[in-house]
Amino acid sequence: MIPQNSPLANYLSLSPAIDEALQRVVHSGHYILGPETAAFEKEFAEYIGVRHATGTGNGTDALHLALRAIGVGAGDEVITVSHTAVATVAATELADATPILVDIDLRSYTMDVTQVQKAISSRTKAILPVHLYGQPADLAPLVRLAKDHDLYLIEDCAQAHGARYHGKKVGSWGDAGIFSFYPTKNLGCLGDGGAVVTNRWDIHQKLVALRQYGWDSSRSSQLQGFNSRLDEMQAAVLRVKLTHLDENNEKRAQIASVYDQSLDLDGVVLPKPMPQTTHVYHQYVLRCAERSIRDELISFMRGRHIQTAIHYPVPIHLQPAYAKRIERRTSLSVTETVAETIISLPMYPELNRGEIEKVTAALRDFFARRKSRNASQGST
Ligand SMILES: Cc1ncc(COP(=O)(O)O)c(C=O)c1O
């Protein structure tokens, strides 16, 4: 089976350096918030091009704490998308805020700026775009909108490590950016991990306290805090992997380019990076004309021993935990159509030429069979 992603392949490609880093931590006797985490935070902040990074236990916590750090709480609204990982919305509710979900743009699959405008109310505190699949959301108008309405802009960069908008990395545009280092991410550790990046000292200071019981430097709780720390083992792994992130993003882009060239087929909508952005292809997502075709394609690919996925099959506002509670302020029809017709192809840097060819050959075969089936039905 060709997997849809493979954190194991990524580990194996770097195993001597990762094993050495892990041994270093094991023998240091320092396992939580030590030199590896401090060094990773510095290196990651430099990589993104911001002043501060704060490691957290995972990406959901990173978002929860970032929202708390800017003062989001009960009664506040945070505008985000319904076409995202449930974590985006779950973290918003962890911060006691009300998520207001808006539609996405059909080409980029990211936040539709015109819909954000319609969703702003007197209770809106922050705008939370998601750089889904590695495609940066349209940040310039969002920065403007946030400024005009005196709102915070928090970027969900969990799927977009290293992606750029107008040459500048995502995470450095808003008041803060959050990252997940879940194993399958472009920068993934060997367990859970996350980080918040920001240029703002006040936000950074608050995050440092919030991730550890609200402590100040004398371990006195000045704020009502939490426990969400990036551990030394994960930080050491991330330091190794960070030095290969650009090279791995480049490999993803090359795979995407082969897919682009081989899959320009009738009935298939290919991903199209938006102008002035660098897409880092966390996912390579196609769109079919109808749900039935997409579902048939998934089974066909499985029959060819190729794993595919759907990111995400049910929009948040239609999921049982949210459906009855989420207020719809704008139409979410693009989100609903997209969820029914998308499919994510295998995408990870270690995917080899033979495997890529198997994927493209299977897809071409599927659409050729459909075409001849339709032609023969049409001629009878
Ligand atoms: C868009 C998005 N936001 C947030 C998260 C949350 O990250 P984590 O799984 O590390 O909590 C994820 C990861 O699944 C994600 O894809």
Coordinates of C-alpha atoms and ligand atoms in Angstrom, one line a residue:
M1 CA 0.0 0.0 0.0
I2 CA 1.3 3.5 -0.8
P3 CA 0.4 5.5 2.3
Q4 CA -1.2 8.9 2.1
N5 CA 1.6 10.2 4.5
S6 CA 4.5 8.6 6.3
P7 CA 6.1 10.0 9.4
L8 CA 8.1 6.8 9.6
A9 CA 9.7 7.4 6.3
N10 CA 10.7 10.9 7.5
Y11 CA 12.2 9.6 10.7
L12 CA 14.1 6.9 8.8
S13 CA 15.5 9.5 6.4
L14 CA 17.1 11.3 9.3
S15 CA 17.5 8.5 11.9
P16 CA 21.2 8.8 12.8
A17 CA 20.9 12.5 13.7
I18 CA 17.6 12.0 15.4
D19 CA 18.8 9.0 17.4
E20 CA 21.8 10.9 18.5
A21 CA 19.7 13.9 19.6
L22 CA 17.4 11.6 21.6
Q23 CA 20.4 10.0 23.3
R24 CA 21.7 13.4 24.2
V25 CA 18.5 14.3 26.0
V26 CA 18.2 10.9 27.7
H27 CA 21.7 11.3 29.1
S28 CA 21.2 15.0 30.1
G29 CA 18.7 14.2 32.8
H30 CA 16.8 17.3 31.7
Y31 CA 13.5 16.4 30.2
I32 CA 11.1 19.4 30.4
L33 CA 11.8 23.1 29.5
G34 CA 15.6 22.7 29.2
P35 CA 18.3 23.7 26.7
E36 CA 16.8 21.8 23.8
T37 CA 13.5 23.6 24.0
A38 CA 15.2 27.0 24.5
A39 CA 17.4 26.4 21.5
F40 CA 14.6 25.1 19.3
E41 CA 12.4 28.2 20.2
K42 CA 15.3 30.5 19.2
E43 CA 15.9 28.6 15.9
F44 CA 12.3 28.3 15.0
A45 CA 11.7 32.0 15.7
E46 CA 14.6 32.8 13.4
Y47 CA 13.3 30.5 10.7
I48 CA 9.9 32.1 10.7
G49 CA 11.4 35.6 11.0
V50 CA 9.9 36.7 14.3
R51 CA 11.3 37.7 17.7
H52 CA 9.8 34.9 19.9
A53 CA 8.6 31.3 19.8
T54 CA 7.1 29.5 22.7
G55 CA 6.9 25.7 22.7
T56 CA 3.6 24.1 23.8
G57 CA 2.3 20.6 24.2
N58 CA 0.5 20.5 20.9
G59 CA -1.0 22.9 18.3
T60 CA -4.4 23.0 19.9
D61 CA -2.9 24.2 23.1
A62 CA -0.8 26.7 21.1
L63 CA -3.9 28.2 19.7
H64 CA -5.8 28.1 23.0
L65 CA -3.0 29.8 24.8
A66 CA -2.4 32.4 22.0
L67 CA -6.1 33.4 22.2
R68 CA -5.9 33.7 26.0
A69 CA -2.6 35.7 25.7
I70 CA -4.3 38.3 23.6
G71 CA -7.1 38.5 26.2
V72 CA -9.8 36.5 24.4
G73 CA -12.4 35.1 26.9
A74 CA -16.1 34.6 27.5
G75 CA -18.4 36.8 25.4
D76 CA -15.7 37.3 22.7
E77 CA -16.2 36.2 19.1
V78 CA -13.4 34.7 17.0
I79 CA -14.0 34.6 13.2
T80 CA -12.6 31.5 11.6
V81 CA -13.4 28.9 8.9
S82 CA -15.6 25.8 9.0
H83 CA -13.3 24.0 6.5
T84 CA -10.4 23.2 8.9
A85 CA -9.3 20.6 11.4
V86 CA -11.7 20.5 14.3
A87 CA -8.8 21.7 16.5
T88 CA -9.1 25.3 15.3
V89 CA -12.6 25.5 16.6
A90 CA -12.0 23.4 19.7
A91 CA -9.1 25.6 20.7
T92 CA -11.3 28.7 20.3
E93 CA -13.9 27.2 22.6
L94 CA -11.2 26.2 25.1
A95 CA -10.5 29.9 25.4
D96 CA -14.2 30.4 26.3
A97 CA -14.8 32.3 23.0
T98 CA -17.5 31.9 20.5
P99 CA -16.3 30.7 17.1
I100 CA -18.0 32.4 14.2
L101 CA -17.5 30.3 11.1
V102 CA -17.3 31.8 7.6
D103 CA -17.0 30.4 4.2
I104 CA -13.8 29.7 2.1
D105 CA -12.7 30.8 -1.3
L106 CA -13.2 28.1 -3.9
R107 CA -9.8 28.4 -5.4
S108 CA -7.6 28.6 -2.4
Y109 CA -9.7 26.7 0.1
T110 CA -8.9 29.4 2.7
M111 CA -10.9 32.1 4.4
D112 CA -13.1 34.2 2.1
V113 CA -12.2 37.8 3.1
T114 CA -15.5 39.2 1.9
Q115 CA -17.3 36.8 4.2
V116 CA -15.2 37.9 7.2
Q117 CA -16.4 41.5 6.7
K118 CA -20.0 40.4 7.0
A119 CA -19.4 38.4 10.1
I120 CA -17.7 41.1 12.2
S121 CA -19.8 42.3 15.2
S122 CA -19.3 44.4 18.2
R123 CA -18.1 41.3 20.1
T124 CA -15.5 40.2 17.5
K125 CA -12.1 40.1 19.1
A126 CA -10.0 38.2 16.6
I127 CA -9.7 36.9 13.1
L128 CA -8.3 33.5 12.8
P129 CA -7.4 32.4 9.2
V130 CA -6.1 28.9 8.6
H131 CA -3.3 28.3 6.0
L132 CA -4.9 25.1 5.0
Y133 CA -3.0 22.4 3.1
G134 CA 0.1 24.7 3.1
Q135 CA -1.6 27.4 1.1
P136 CA -1.4 30.8 2.8
A137 CA -4.7 32.6 3.3
D138 CA -5.0 36.0 1.7
L139 CA -3.3 37.9 4.5
A140 CA -2.9 41.4 3.2
P141 CA -6.7 42.3 3.2
L142 CA -7.0 40.4 6.5
V143 CA -4.3 42.5 8.1
R144 CA -6.1 45.6 6.9
L145 CA -9.5 44.4 8.1
A146 CA -8.1 43.6 11.5
K147 CA -6.5 47.0 11.7
D148 CA -9.6 48.9 10.6
H149 CA -11.8 47.1 13.1
D150 CA -9.2 47.0 15.9
L151 CA -9.1 43.2 16.0
Y152 CA -6.3 40.8 16.6
L153 CA -5.1 38.6 13.8
I154 CA -4.0 35.1 14.8
E155 CA -2.7 32.8 12.1
D156 CA -3.3 29.0 12.2
C157 CA -0.1 27.8 10.6
A158 CA -0.4 24.2 11.7
Q159 CA -0.3 23.0 8.1
A160 CA 2.0 25.6 6.6
H161 CA 5.5 25.5 8.1
G162 CA 7.7 27.6 5.8
A163 CA 4.9 28.8 3.5
R164 CA 5.3 32.4 2.4
Y165 CA 2.9 35.3 1.5
H166 CA 4.5 38.1 -0.5
G167 CA 7.9 36.6 0.4
K168 CA 7.3 36.7 4.2
K169 CA 6.7 33.5 6.1
V170 CA 3.2 32.8 7.5
G171 CA 3.1 33.2 11.3
S172 CA 4.9 36.6 11.0
W173 CA 1.9 38.5 9.6
G174 CA -0.5 38.5 12.5
D175 CA -0.2 39.3 16.2
A176 CA 0.7 35.7 16.7
G177 CA 0.9 32.5 14.6
I178 CA 0.4 28.9 15.9
F179 CA 2.0 25.7 14.7
S180 CA 1.5 22.0 15.3
F181 CA 4.3 19.5 15.2
Y182 CA 2.0 16.5 15.0
P183 CA 4.1 13.7 13.4
T184 CA 2.5 14.1 9.9
K185 CA 3.0 17.8 9.6
N186 CA 5.7 19.4 7.4
L187 CA 7.7 19.8 10.5
G188 CA 6.6 17.0 12.8
C189 CA 8.1 15.5 16.0
L190 CA 7.8 12.0 17.3
G191 CA 4.7 12.7 19.4
D192 CA 2.8 15.8 20.2
G193 CA 4.2 19.3 20.0
G194 CA 3.3 22.9 19.1
A195 CA 4.5 26.5 19.3
V196 CA 3.2 30.1 19.2
V197 CA 5.3 32.7 17.4
T198 CA 5.0 36.4 17.8
N199 CA 6.9 39.7 17.5
R200 CA 5.2 41.0 20.6
W201 CA 7.0 40.8 23.9
D202 CA 3.9 41.2 25.9
I203 CA 2.2 38.3 24.2
H204 CA 5.3 36.2 24.5
Q205 CA 5.6 36.9 28.2
K206 CA 2.0 36.0 28.8
L207 CA 2.4 32.7 26.9
V208 CA 5.5 31.7 28.9
A209 CA 3.4 32.1 32.0
L210 CA 0.2 30.5 30.7
R211 CA 1.9 27.3 29.5
Q212 CA 3.1 26.7 33.1
Y213 CA 0.5 27.4 35.8
G214 CA 0.7 31.2 35.2
W215 CA 4.1 31.2 37.0
D216 CA 6.5 34.1 37.0
S217 CA 10.2 33.5 37.4
S218 CA 9.9 32.8 41.1
R219 CA 7.2 30.1 40.4
S220 CA 4.5 32.2 41.8
S221 CA 1.2 32.0 39.8
Q222 CA 0.4 35.5 38.6
L223 CA -2.2 34.3 36.1
Q224 CA -4.6 31.4 36.0
G225 CA -2.5 29.1 33.9
F226 CA -2.3 25.7 32.4
N227 CA 0.3 22.9 31.8
S228 CA 1.3 22.7 28.2
R229 CA 5.0 22.5 27.5
L230 CA 7.1 21.2 24.6
D231 CA 9.3 18.5 26.1
E232 CA 13.0 18.2 25.6
M233 CA 12.9 15.0 23.5
Q234 CA 10.5 16.5 21.0
A235 CA 12.5 19.8 20.9
A236 CA 15.7 17.8 20.1
V237 CA 13.9 16.0 17.3
L238 CA 12.5 19.2 15.9
R239 CA 15.9 20.9 15.9
V240 CA 17.2 18.1 13.6
K241 CA 14.1 18.2 11.4
L242 CA 14.1 22.0 11.2
T243 CA 17.4 22.0 9.3
H244 CA 15.8 19.8 6.6
L245 CA 12.4 21.6 6.4
D246 CA 13.1 23.7 3.4
E247 CA 14.6 20.8 1.5
N248 CA 11.6 18.7 2.4
N249 CA 9.2 21.4 1.4
E250 CA 11.0 21.6 -1.9
K251 CA 10.5 17.8 -2.4
R252 CA 6.8 18.3 -1.7
A253 CA 6.7 21.0 -4.3
Q254 CA 8.4 18.8 -6.9
I255 CA 5.9 16.0 -6.2
A256 CA 3.1 18.5 -6.6
S257 CA 4.5 19.7 -9.9
V258 CA 4.6 16.1 -11.2
Y259 CA 0.9 15.6 -10.1
D260 CA 0.0 19.0 -11.8
Q261 CA 1.6 17.9 -15.1
S262 CA 0.2 14.4 -15.1
L263 CA -3.3 15.0 -13.8
D264 CA -4.6 17.8 -16.0
L265 CA -7.7 15.7 -16.7
D266 CA -11.3 16.5 -17.6
G267 CA -13.4 16.4 -14.4
V268 CA -10.5 17.1 -12.1
V269 CA -9.8 20.5 -10.4
L270 CA -6.1 20.7 -9.5
P271 CA -4.8 22.8 -6.6
K272 CA -3.7 26.2 -7.8
P273 CA -1.3 28.2 -5.6
M274 CA -2.5 31.7 -5.2
P275 CA -0.4 34.5 -6.7
Q276 CA 2.4 35.9 -4.5
T277 CA 2.3 32.8 -2.2
T278 CA 4.6 29.8 -1.7
H279 CA 2.5 26.8 -1.1
V280 CA 4.2 24.1 1.0
Y281 CA 1.9 21.2 0.0
H282 CA 1.1 19.8 3.4
Q283 CA -1.7 18.2 1.3
Y284 CA -2.2 17.9 -2.4
V285 CA -6.0 18.1 -2.8
L286 CA -8.0 17.5 -5.9
R287 CA -11.6 18.2 -6.5
C288 CA -14.0 16.0 -8.4
A289 CA -17.3 17.2 -10.1
E290 CA -19.5 15.2 -7.7
R291 CA -19.4 13.4 -4.4
S292 CA -20.2 10.0 -6.0
I293 CA -17.2 10.3 -8.3
R294 CA -14.9 11.2 -5.4
D295 CA -16.2 8.3 -3.4
E296 CA -15.8 5.9 -6.3
L297 CA -12.2 7.3 -6.9
I298 CA -11.3 6.6 -3.2
S299 CA -12.4 2.9 -3.6
F300 CA -10.6 2.6 -6.9
M301 CA -7.4 3.9 -5.5
R302 CA -7.7 1.5 -2.5
G303 CA -8.1 -1.3 -5.0
R304 CA -4.8 -0.2 -6.6
H305 CA -3.2 -0.2 -3.1
I306 CA -3.0 3.6 -2.8
Q307 CA -4.3 5.3 0.3
T308 CA -6.0 8.6 -0.1
A309 CA -7.8 10.8 2.5
I310 CA -10.4 13.6 2.9
H311 CA -9.3 16.8 4.6
Y312 CA -12.0 17.2 5.8
P313 CA -15.1 15.1 5.1
V314 CA -17.6 17.0 7.4
P315 CA -17.4 20.8 7.9
I316 CA -17.3 21.7 11.6
H317 CA -20.7 23.4 11.5
L318 CA -22.3 20.1 10.5
Q319 CA -20.5 17.9 13.1
P320 CA -22.7 16.6 15.9
A321 CA -20.8 18.5 18.7
Y322 CA -21.2 21.8 16.9
A323 CA -24.2 21.6 14.6
K324 CA -26.8 22.8 17.1
R325 CA -24.7 25.5 18.7
I326 CA -22.8 27.2 15.9
E327 CA -24.4 30.4 14.7
R328 CA -24.3 30.8 10.9
R329 CA -23.8 34.4 10.0
T330 CA -23.0 33.9 6.4
S331 CA -23.6 31.1 3.9
L332 CA -21.2 28.1 4.1
S333 CA -22.1 26.7 0.8
V334 CA -18.6 26.6 -0.7
T335 CA -17.4 24.8 2.4
E336 CA -20.2 22.2 2.1
T337 CA -19.6 21.6 -1.6
V338 CA -15.8 21.3 -1.2
A339 CA -16.1 18.8 1.7
E340 CA -18.2 16.5 -0.5
T341 CA -15.8 16.5 -3.5
I342 CA -12.2 16.7 -2.3
I343 CA -9.6 14.0 -2.1
S344 CA -6.1 14.2 -0.7
L345 CA -3.4 12.2 -2.7
P346 CA -0.3 10.7 -1.1
M347 CA 2.0 13.5 -0.2
Y348 CA 5.2 13.3 1.8
P349 CA 8.8 14.1 0.9
E350 CA 10.0 10.5 0.7
L351 CA 7.4 9.5 -1.9
N352 CA 9.6 8.0 -4.7
R353 CA 9.3 8.3 -8.4
G354 CA 7.8 4.9 -8.9
E355 CA 5.2 5.5 -6.3
I356 CA 4.3 8.9 -7.8
E357 CA 3.9 7.2 -11.2
K358 CA 1.6 4.5 -9.7
V359 CA -0.6 7.3 -8.2
T360 CA -0.8 9.3 -11.4
A361 CA -1.4 6.2 -13.6
A362 CA -4.2 5.0 -11.3
L363 CA -5.9 8.4 -11.5
R364 CA -5.6 8.6 -15.3
D365 CA -6.9 5.1 -15.6
F366 CA -9.9 6.0 -13.4
F367 CA -10.9 9.0 -15.4
A368 CA -10.3 7.3 -18.7
R369 CA -12.6 4.4 -17.7
R370 CA -15.2 6.9 -16.6
K371 CA -15.0 8.7 -19.9
S372 CA -15.4 5.5 -22.0
R373 CA -18.2 4.3 -19.7
N374 CA -20.0 7.6 -20.2
A375 CA -19.4 7.6 -23.9
S376 CA -20.8 4.1 -24.3
Q377 CA -23.8 5.0 -22.1
G378 CA -24.3 8.1 -24.3
S379 CA -24.2 6.1 -27.5
T380 CA -26.8 3.5 -26.5
Ligands
LIG1 C1 -5.3 23.5 10.9 C2 -4.9 22.9 12.2 N1 -5.0 23.6 13.3 C3 -4.7 23.1 14.5 C4 -4.2 21.8 14.6 C5 -4.0 21.3 16.0 O1 -2.7 20.7 16.2 P1 -2.5 19.5 17.2 O2 -3.0 18.2 16.6 O3 -1.0 19.5 17.4 O4 -3.2 19.8 18.5 C6 -4.1 21.0 13.5 C7 -3.6 19.6 13.6 O5 -4.2 18.7 13.4 C8 -4.5 21.5 12.2 O6 -4.3 20.8 11.1

